[in-house]
PDB file of C-alpha atoms in Angstrom:
ATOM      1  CA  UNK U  58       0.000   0.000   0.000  1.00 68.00           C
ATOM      2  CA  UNK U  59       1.474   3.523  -0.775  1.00 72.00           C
ATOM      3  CA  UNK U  60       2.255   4.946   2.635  1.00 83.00           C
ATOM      4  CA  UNK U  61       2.702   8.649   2.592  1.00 91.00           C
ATOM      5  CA  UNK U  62       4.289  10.450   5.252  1.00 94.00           C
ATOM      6  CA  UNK U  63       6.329  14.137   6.146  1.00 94.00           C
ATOM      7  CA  UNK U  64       9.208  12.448   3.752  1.00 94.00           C
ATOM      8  CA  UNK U  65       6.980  12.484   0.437  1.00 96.00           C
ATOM      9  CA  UNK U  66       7.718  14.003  -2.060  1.00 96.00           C
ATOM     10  CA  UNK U  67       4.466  15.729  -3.936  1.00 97.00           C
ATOM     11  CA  UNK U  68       4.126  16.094  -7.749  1.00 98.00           C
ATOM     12  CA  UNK U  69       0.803  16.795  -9.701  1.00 98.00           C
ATOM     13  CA  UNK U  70      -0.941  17.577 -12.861  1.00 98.00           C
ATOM     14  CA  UNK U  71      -2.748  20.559 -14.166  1.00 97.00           C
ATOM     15  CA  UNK U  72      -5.639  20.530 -15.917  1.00 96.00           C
ATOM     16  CA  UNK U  73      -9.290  22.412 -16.635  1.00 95.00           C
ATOM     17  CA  UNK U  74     -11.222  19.472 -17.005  1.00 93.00           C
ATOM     18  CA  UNK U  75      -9.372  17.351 -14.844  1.00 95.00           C
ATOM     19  CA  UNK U  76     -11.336  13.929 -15.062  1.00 91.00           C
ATOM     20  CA  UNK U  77      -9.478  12.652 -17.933  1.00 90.00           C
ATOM     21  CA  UNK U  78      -5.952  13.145 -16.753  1.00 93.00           C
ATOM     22  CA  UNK U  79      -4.097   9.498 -16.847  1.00 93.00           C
ATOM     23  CA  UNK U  80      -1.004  10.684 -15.192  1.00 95.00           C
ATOM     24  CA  UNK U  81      -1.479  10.252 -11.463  1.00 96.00           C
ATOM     25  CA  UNK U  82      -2.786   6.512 -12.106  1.00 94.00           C
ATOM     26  CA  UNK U  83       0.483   5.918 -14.054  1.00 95.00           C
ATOM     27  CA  UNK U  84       3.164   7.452 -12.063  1.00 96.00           C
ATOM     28  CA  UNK U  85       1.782   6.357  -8.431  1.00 96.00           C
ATOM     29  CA  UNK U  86       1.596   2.627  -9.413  1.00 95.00           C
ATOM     30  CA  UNK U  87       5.366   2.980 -10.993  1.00 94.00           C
ATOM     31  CA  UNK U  88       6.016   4.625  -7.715  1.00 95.00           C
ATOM     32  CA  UNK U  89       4.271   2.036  -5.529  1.00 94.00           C
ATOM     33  CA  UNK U  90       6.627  -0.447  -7.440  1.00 93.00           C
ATOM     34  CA  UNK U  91       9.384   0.893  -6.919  1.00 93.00           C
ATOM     35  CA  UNK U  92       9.168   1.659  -3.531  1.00 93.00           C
ATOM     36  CA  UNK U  93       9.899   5.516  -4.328  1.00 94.00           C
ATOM     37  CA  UNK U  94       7.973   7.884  -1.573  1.00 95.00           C
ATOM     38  CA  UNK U  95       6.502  10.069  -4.260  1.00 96.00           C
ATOM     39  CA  UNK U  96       2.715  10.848  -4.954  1.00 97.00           C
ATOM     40  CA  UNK U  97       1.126  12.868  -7.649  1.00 97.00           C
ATOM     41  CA  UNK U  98      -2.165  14.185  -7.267  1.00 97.00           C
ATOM     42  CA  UNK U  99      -4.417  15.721  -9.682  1.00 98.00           C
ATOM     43  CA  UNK U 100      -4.742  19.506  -9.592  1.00 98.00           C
ATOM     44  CA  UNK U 101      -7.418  21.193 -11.273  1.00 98.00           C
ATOM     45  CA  UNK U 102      -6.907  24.710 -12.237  1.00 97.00           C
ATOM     46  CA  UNK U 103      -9.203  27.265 -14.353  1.00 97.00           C
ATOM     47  CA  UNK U 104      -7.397  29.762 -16.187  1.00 96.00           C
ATOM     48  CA  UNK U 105      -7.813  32.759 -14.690  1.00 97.00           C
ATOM     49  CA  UNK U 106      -5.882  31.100 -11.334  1.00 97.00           C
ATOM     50  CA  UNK U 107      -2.892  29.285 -13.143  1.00 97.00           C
ATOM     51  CA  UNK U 108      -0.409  32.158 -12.244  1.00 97.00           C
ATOM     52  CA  UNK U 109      -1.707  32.350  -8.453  1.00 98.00           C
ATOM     53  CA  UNK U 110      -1.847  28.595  -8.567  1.00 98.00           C
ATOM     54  CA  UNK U 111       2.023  28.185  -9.894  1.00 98.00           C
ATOM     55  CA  UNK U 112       2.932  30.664  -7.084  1.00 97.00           C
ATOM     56  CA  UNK U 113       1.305  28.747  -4.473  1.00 98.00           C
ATOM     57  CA  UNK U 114       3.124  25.607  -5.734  1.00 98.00           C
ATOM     58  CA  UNK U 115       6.173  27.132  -5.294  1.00 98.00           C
ATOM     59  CA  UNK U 116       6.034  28.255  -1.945  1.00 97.00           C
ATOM     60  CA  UNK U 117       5.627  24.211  -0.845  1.00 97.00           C
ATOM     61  CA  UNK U 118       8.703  22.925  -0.272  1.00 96.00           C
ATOM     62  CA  UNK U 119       7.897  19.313  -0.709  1.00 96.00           C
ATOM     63  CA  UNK U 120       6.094  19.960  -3.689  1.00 98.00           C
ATOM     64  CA  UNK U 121       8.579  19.377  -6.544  1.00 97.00           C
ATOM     65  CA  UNK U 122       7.100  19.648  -9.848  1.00 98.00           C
ATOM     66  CA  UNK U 123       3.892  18.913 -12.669  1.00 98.00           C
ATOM     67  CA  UNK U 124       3.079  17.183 -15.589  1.00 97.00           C
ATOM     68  CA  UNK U 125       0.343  19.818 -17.623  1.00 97.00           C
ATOM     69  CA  UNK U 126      -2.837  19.385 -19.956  1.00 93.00           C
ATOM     70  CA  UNK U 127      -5.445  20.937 -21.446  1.00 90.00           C
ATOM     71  CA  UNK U 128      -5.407  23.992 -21.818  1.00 93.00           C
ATOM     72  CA  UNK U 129      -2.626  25.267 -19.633  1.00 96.00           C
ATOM     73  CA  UNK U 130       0.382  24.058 -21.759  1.00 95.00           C
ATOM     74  CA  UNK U 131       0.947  27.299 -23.684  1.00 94.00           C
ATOM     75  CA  UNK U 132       0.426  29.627 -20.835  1.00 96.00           C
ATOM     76  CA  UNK U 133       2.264  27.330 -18.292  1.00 97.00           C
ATOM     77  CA  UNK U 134       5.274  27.948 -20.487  1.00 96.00           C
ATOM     78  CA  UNK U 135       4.895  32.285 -20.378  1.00 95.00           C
ATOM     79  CA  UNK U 136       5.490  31.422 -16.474  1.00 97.00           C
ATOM     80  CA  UNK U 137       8.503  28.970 -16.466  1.00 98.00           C
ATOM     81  CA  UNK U 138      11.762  31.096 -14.835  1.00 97.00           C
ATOM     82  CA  UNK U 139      13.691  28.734 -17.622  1.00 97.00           C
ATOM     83  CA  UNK U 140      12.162  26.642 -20.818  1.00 97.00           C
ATOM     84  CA  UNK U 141      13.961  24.157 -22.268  1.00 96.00           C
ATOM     85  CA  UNK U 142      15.096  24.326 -26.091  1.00 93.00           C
ATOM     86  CA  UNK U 143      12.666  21.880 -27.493  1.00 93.00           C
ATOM     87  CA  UNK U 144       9.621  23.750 -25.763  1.00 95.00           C
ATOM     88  CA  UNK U 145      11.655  27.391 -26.004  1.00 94.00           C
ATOM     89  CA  UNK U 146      10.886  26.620 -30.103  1.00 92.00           C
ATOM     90  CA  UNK U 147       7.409  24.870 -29.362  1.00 93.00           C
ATOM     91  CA  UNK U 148       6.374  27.513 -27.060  1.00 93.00           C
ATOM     92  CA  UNK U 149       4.645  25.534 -24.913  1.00 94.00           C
ATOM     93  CA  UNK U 150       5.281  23.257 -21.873  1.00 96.00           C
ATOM     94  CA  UNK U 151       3.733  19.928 -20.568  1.00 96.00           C
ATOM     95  CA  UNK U 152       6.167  19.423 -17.531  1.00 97.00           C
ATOM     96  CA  UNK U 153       8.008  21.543 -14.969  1.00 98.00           C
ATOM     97  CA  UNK U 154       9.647  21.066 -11.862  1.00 97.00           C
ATOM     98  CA  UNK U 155      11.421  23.353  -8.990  1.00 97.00           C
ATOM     99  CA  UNK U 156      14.539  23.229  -8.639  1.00 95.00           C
ATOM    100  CA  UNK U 157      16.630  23.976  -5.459  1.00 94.00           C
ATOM    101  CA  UNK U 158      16.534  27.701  -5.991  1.00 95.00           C
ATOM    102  CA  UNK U 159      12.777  26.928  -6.503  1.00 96.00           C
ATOM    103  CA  UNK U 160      13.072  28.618 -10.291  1.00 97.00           C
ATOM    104  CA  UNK U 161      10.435  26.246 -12.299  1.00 97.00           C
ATOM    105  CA  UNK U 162      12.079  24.635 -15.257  1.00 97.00           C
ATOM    106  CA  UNK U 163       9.413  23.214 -18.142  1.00 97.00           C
ATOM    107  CA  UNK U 164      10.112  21.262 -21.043  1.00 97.00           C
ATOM    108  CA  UNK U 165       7.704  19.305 -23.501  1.00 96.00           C
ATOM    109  CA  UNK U 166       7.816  15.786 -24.409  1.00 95.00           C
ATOM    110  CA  UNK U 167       4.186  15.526 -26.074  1.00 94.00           C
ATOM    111  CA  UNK U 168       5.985  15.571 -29.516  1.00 94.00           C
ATOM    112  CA  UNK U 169       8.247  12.382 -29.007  1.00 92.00           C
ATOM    113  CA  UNK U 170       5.588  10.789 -27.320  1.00 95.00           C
ATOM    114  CA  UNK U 171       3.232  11.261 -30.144  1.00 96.00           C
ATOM    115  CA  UNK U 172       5.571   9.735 -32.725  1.00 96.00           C
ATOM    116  CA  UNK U 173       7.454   7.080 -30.642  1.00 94.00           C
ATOM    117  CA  UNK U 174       3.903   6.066 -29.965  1.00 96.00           C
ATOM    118  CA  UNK U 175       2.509   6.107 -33.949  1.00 96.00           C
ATOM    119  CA  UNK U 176       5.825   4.029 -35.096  1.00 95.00           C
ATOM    120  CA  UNK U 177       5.795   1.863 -31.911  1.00 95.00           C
ATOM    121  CA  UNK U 178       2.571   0.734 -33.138  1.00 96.00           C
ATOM    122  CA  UNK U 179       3.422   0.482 -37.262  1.00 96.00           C
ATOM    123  CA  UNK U 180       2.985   3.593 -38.351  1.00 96.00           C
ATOM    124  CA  UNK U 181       5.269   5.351 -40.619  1.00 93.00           C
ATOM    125  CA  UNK U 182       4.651   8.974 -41.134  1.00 94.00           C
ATOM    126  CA  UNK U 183       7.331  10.070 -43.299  1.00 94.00           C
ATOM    127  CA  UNK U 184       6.302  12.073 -46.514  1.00 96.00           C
ATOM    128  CA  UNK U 185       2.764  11.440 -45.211  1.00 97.00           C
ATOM    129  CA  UNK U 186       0.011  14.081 -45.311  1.00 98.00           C
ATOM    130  CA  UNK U 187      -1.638  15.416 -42.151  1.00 98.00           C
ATOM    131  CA  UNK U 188      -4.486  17.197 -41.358  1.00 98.00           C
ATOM    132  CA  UNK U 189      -4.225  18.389 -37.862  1.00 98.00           C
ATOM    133  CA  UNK U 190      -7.109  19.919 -35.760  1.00 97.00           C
ATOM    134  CA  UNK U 191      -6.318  22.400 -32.932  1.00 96.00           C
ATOM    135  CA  UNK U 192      -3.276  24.832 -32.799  1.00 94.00           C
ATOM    136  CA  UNK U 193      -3.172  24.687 -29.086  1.00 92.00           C
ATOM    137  CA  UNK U 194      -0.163  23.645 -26.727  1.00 91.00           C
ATOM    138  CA  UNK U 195      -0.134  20.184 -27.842  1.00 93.00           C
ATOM    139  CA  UNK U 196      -1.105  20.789 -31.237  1.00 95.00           C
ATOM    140  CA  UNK U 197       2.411  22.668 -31.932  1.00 95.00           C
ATOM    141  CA  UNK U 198       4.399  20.283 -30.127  1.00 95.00           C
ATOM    142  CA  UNK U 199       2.796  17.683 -32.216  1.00 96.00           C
ATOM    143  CA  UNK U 200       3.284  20.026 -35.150  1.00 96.00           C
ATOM    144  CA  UNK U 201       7.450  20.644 -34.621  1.00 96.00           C
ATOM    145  CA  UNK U 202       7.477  17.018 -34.228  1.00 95.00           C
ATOM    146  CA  UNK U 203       5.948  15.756 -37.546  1.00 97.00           C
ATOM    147  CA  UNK U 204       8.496  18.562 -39.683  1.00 95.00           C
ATOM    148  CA  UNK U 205      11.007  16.857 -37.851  1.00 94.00           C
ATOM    149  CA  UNK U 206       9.943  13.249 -39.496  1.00 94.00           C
ATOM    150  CA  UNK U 207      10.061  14.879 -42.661  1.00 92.00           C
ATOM    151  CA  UNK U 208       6.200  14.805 -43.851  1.00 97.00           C
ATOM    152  CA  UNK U 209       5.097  15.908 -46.845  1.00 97.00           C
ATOM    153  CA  UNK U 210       2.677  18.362 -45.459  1.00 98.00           C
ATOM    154  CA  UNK U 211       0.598  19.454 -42.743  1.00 98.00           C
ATOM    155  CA  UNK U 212      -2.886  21.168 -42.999  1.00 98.00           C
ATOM    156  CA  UNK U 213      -4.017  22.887 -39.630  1.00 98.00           C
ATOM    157  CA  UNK U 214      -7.617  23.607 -38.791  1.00 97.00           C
ATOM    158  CA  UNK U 215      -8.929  25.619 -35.664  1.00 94.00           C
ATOM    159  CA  UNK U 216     -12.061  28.217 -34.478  1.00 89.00           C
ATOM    160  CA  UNK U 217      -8.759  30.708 -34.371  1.00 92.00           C
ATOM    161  CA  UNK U 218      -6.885  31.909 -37.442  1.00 92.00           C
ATOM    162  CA  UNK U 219      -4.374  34.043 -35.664  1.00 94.00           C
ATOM    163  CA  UNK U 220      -3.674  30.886 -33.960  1.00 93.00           C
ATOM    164  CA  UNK U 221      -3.067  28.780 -37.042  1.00 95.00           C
ATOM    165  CA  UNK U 222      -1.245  31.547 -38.879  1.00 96.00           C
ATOM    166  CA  UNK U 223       1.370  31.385 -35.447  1.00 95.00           C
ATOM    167  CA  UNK U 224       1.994  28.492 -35.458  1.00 96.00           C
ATOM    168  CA  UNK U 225       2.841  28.025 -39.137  1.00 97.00           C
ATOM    169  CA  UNK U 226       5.164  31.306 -39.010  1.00 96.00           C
ATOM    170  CA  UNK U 227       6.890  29.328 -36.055  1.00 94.00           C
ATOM    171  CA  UNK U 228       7.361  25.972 -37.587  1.00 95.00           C
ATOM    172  CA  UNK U 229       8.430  27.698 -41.288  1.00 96.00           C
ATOM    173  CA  UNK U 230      10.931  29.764 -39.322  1.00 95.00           C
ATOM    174  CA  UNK U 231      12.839  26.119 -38.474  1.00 93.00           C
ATOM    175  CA  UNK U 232      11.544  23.835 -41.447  1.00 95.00           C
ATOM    176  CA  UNK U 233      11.116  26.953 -44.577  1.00 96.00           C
ATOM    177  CA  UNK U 234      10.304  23.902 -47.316  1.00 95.00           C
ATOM    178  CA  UNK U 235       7.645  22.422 -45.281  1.00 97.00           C
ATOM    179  CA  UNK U 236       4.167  22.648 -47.093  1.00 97.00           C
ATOM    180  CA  UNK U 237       2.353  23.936 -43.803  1.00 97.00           C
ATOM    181  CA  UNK U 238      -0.936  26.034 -43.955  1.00 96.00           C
ATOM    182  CA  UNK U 239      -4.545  26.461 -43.034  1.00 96.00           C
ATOM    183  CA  UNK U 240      -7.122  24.601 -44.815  1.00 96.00           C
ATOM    184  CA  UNK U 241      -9.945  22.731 -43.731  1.00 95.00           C
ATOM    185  CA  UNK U 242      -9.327  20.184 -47.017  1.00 96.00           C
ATOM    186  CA  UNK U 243      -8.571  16.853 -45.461  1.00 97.00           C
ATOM    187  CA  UNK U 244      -9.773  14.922 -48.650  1.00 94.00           C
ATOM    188  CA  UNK U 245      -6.643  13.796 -49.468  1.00 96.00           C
ATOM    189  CA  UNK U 246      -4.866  13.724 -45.835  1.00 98.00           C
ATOM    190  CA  UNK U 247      -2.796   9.881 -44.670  1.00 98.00           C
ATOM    191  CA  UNK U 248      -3.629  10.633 -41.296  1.00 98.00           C
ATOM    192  CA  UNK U 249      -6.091  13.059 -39.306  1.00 98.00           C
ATOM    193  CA  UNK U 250      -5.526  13.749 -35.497  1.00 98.00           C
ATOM    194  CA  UNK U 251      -7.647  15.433 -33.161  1.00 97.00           C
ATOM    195  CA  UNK U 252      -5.360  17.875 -30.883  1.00 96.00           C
ATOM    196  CA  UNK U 253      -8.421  20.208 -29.630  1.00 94.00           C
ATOM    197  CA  UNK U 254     -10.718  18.824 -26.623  1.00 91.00           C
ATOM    198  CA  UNK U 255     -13.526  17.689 -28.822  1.00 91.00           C
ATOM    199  CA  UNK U 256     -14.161  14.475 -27.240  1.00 91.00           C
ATOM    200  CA  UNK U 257     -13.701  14.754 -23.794  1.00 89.00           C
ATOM    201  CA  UNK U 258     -17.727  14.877 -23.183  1.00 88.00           C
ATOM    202  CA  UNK U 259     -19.614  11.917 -24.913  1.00 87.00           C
ATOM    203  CA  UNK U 260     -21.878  15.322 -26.151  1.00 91.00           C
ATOM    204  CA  UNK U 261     -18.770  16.940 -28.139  1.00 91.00           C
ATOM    205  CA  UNK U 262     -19.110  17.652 -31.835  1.00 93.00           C
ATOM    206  CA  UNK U 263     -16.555  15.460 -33.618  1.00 96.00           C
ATOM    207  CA  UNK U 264     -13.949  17.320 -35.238  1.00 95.00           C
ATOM    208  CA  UNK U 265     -14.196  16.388 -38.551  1.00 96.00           C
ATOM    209  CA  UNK U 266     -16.412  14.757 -40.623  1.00 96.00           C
ATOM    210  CA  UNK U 267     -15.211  10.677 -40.820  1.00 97.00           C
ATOM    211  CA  UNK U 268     -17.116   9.414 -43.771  1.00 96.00           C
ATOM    212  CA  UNK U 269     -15.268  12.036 -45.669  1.00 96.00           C
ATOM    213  CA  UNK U 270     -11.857  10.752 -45.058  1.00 97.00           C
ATOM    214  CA  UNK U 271      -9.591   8.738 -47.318  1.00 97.00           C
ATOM    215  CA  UNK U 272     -10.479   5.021 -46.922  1.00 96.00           C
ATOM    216  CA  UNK U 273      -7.023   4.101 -46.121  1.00 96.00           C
ATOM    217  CA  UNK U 274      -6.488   6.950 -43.511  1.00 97.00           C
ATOM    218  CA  UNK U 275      -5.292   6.570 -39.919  1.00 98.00           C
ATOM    219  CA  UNK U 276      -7.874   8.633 -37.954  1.00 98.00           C
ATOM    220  CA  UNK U 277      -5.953   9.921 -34.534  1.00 98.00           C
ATOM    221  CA  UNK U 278      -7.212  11.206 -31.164  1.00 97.00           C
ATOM    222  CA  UNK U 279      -4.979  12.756 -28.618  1.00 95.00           C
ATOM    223  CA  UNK U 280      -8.041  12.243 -25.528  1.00 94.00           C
ATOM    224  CA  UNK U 281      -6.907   9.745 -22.932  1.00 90.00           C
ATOM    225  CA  UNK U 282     -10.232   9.267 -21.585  1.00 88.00           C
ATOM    226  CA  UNK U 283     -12.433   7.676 -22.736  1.00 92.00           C
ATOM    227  CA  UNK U 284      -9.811   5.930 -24.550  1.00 93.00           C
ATOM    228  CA  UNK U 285     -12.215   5.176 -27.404  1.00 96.00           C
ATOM    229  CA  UNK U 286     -13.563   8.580 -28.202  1.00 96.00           C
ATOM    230  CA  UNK U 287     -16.932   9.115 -30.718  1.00 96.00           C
ATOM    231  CA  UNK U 288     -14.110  10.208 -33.348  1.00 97.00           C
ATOM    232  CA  UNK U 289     -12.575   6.790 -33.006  1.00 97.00           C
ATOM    233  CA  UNK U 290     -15.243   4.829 -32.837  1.00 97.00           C
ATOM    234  CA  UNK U 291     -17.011   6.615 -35.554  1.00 97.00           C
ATOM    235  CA  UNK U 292     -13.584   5.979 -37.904  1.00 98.00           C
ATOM    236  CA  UNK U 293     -13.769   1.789 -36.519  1.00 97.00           C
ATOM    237  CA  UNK U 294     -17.556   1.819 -37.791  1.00 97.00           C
ATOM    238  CA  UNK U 295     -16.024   3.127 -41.291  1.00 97.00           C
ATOM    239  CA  UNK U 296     -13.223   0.959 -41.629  1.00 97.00           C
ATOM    240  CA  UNK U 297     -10.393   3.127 -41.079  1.00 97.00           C
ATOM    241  CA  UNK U 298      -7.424   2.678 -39.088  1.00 98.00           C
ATOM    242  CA  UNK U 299      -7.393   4.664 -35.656  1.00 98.00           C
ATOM    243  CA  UNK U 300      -4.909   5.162 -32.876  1.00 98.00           C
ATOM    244  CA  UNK U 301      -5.284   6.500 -29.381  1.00 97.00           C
ATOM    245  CA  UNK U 302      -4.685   9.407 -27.225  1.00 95.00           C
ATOM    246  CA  UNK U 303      -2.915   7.448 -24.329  1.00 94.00           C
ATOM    247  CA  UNK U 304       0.235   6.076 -26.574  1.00 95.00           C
ATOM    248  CA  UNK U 305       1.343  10.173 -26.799  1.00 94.00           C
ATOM    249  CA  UNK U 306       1.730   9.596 -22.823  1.00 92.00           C
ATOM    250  CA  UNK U 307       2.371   6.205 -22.361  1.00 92.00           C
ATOM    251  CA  UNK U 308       5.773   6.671 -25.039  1.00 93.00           C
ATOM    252  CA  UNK U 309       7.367   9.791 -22.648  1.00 94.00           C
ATOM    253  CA  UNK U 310       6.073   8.281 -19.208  1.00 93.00           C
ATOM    254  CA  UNK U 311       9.699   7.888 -18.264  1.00 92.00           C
ATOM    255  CA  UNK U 312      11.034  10.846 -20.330  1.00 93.00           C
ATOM    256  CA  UNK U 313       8.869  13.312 -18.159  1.00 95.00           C
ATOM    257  CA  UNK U 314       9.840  10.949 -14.402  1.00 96.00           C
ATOM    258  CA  UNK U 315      13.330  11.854 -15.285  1.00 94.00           C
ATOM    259  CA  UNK U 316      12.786  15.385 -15.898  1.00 96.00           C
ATOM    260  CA  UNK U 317      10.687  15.655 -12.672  1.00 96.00           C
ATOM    261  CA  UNK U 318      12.614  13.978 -10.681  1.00 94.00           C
ATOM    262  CA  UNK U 319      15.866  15.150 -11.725  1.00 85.00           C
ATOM    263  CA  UNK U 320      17.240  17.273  -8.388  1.00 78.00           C
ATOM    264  CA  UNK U 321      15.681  14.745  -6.286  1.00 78.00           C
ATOM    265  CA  UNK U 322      16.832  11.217  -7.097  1.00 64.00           C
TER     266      UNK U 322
END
């Protein structure tokens, strides 16, 4: 049984919904197994109190660091002391930790995760097209990602169009030859992913419509829970090929523990 006592060390995740989060399951069973005395806890946070929340977190001196979701990655990032490179050119963060000055550190691993988790499972994405929906915090570290694996092109789609038309300037400013744009034309799209939160409430519009899609597309959803969104089990019922939101964070679990935990163990 996990024991927790004034030697534990806390950790948490921050999130607006915070019922789908996967991480505290994940990292307190590892824990438990490895007989570490760490706990993470969820944390749920609205917008308007992520700065006062961060600040709060900082002033506990057992509390050491957080994983973050939806929709706190981009903004988590504006209040990091330091950013790592990768998320520095992502510009967003989806985990940060204290160090002993207490100066929070983030970095972003949702982009590794993403695509050790589509080739761990037979998926090859080079010179593929994408259509991607959302230009949010884990849309762009999605985004970097797939120019990095050399795609043929990448079609972005979100309510925003500032937001879109940032996060194209940013990739094109690393990767100029990258066919990278706004369009809602998915018609001839490999693969389709779902970045936004469309999904998390069985009432959700789907992003996209499924019976549209190539035949021999790979239909992609980034929600953890459910595991089997409507989008994916609308794309089964059609015959296409889908893959699930909880390979992006099952592929960095141990990335992210080392990052956390790296002043502490």
């Amino acid at each position: 049984m996990l024991k927790i006592n004034g030697k534990t060390k806390l950790f948490g995740v921050i999130a607006d919904p915070i019922d789908h989060v996967r991480a505290p399951e994940i990292y307190n069973e590892r824990w438990l197994y490895n007989n570490k005395n760490l706990i993470m806890i969820p944390i749920h946070v609205k917008s308007n109190n992520l700065k006062t929340t961060i600040e709060g977190l900082r002033s506990l001196s057992n509390f050491y660091g957080f994983c973050v979701t939806i929709p706190h990655k981009v903004d988590v990032a504006k209040f990091c002391d330091f950013i790592m490179p990768n998320a520095e050119m992502i510009g967003a963060v989806n985990v940060a930790y204290f160090n002993k000055k207490r100066e929070l550190i983030g970095d972003n691993f949702d982009g590794d995760g993403f695509i050790f988790g589509l080739k761990a499972h037979g998926f090859d994405i080079k010179g593929k097209k994408i259509y991607l929906v959302g230009a949010g915090g884990a849309a762009r570290a999605i985004a970097f990602s797939l120019a990095k694996q050399n795609v043929f092109s990448i079609y972005i789609s979100n309510r925003t169009e500032e937001k879109v038309s940032n996060l194209c300037n940013s990739i094109l400013k690393w990767y100029p030859n990258l066919n990278i744009k706004s369009s809602d034309d998915f018609s001839n799209c490999d693969i389709l992913i779902n970045t936004t939160s469309l999904g998390l409430n069985n009432t959700d519009e789907l992003p996209f419509e499924v019976e549209k899609t190539p035949s021999n597309s790979l239909i992609v959803d980034i929600i953890m829970k459910p595991e089997m969104t409507n989008l994916l089990k609308k794309a089964a019922l059609n015959n296409r090929k889908i893959h699930q939101g909880k390979h992006m964070l099952d592929y960095q679990i141990e990335l992210m523990e080392k990052f956390l935990t790296k002043d502490i163990l």
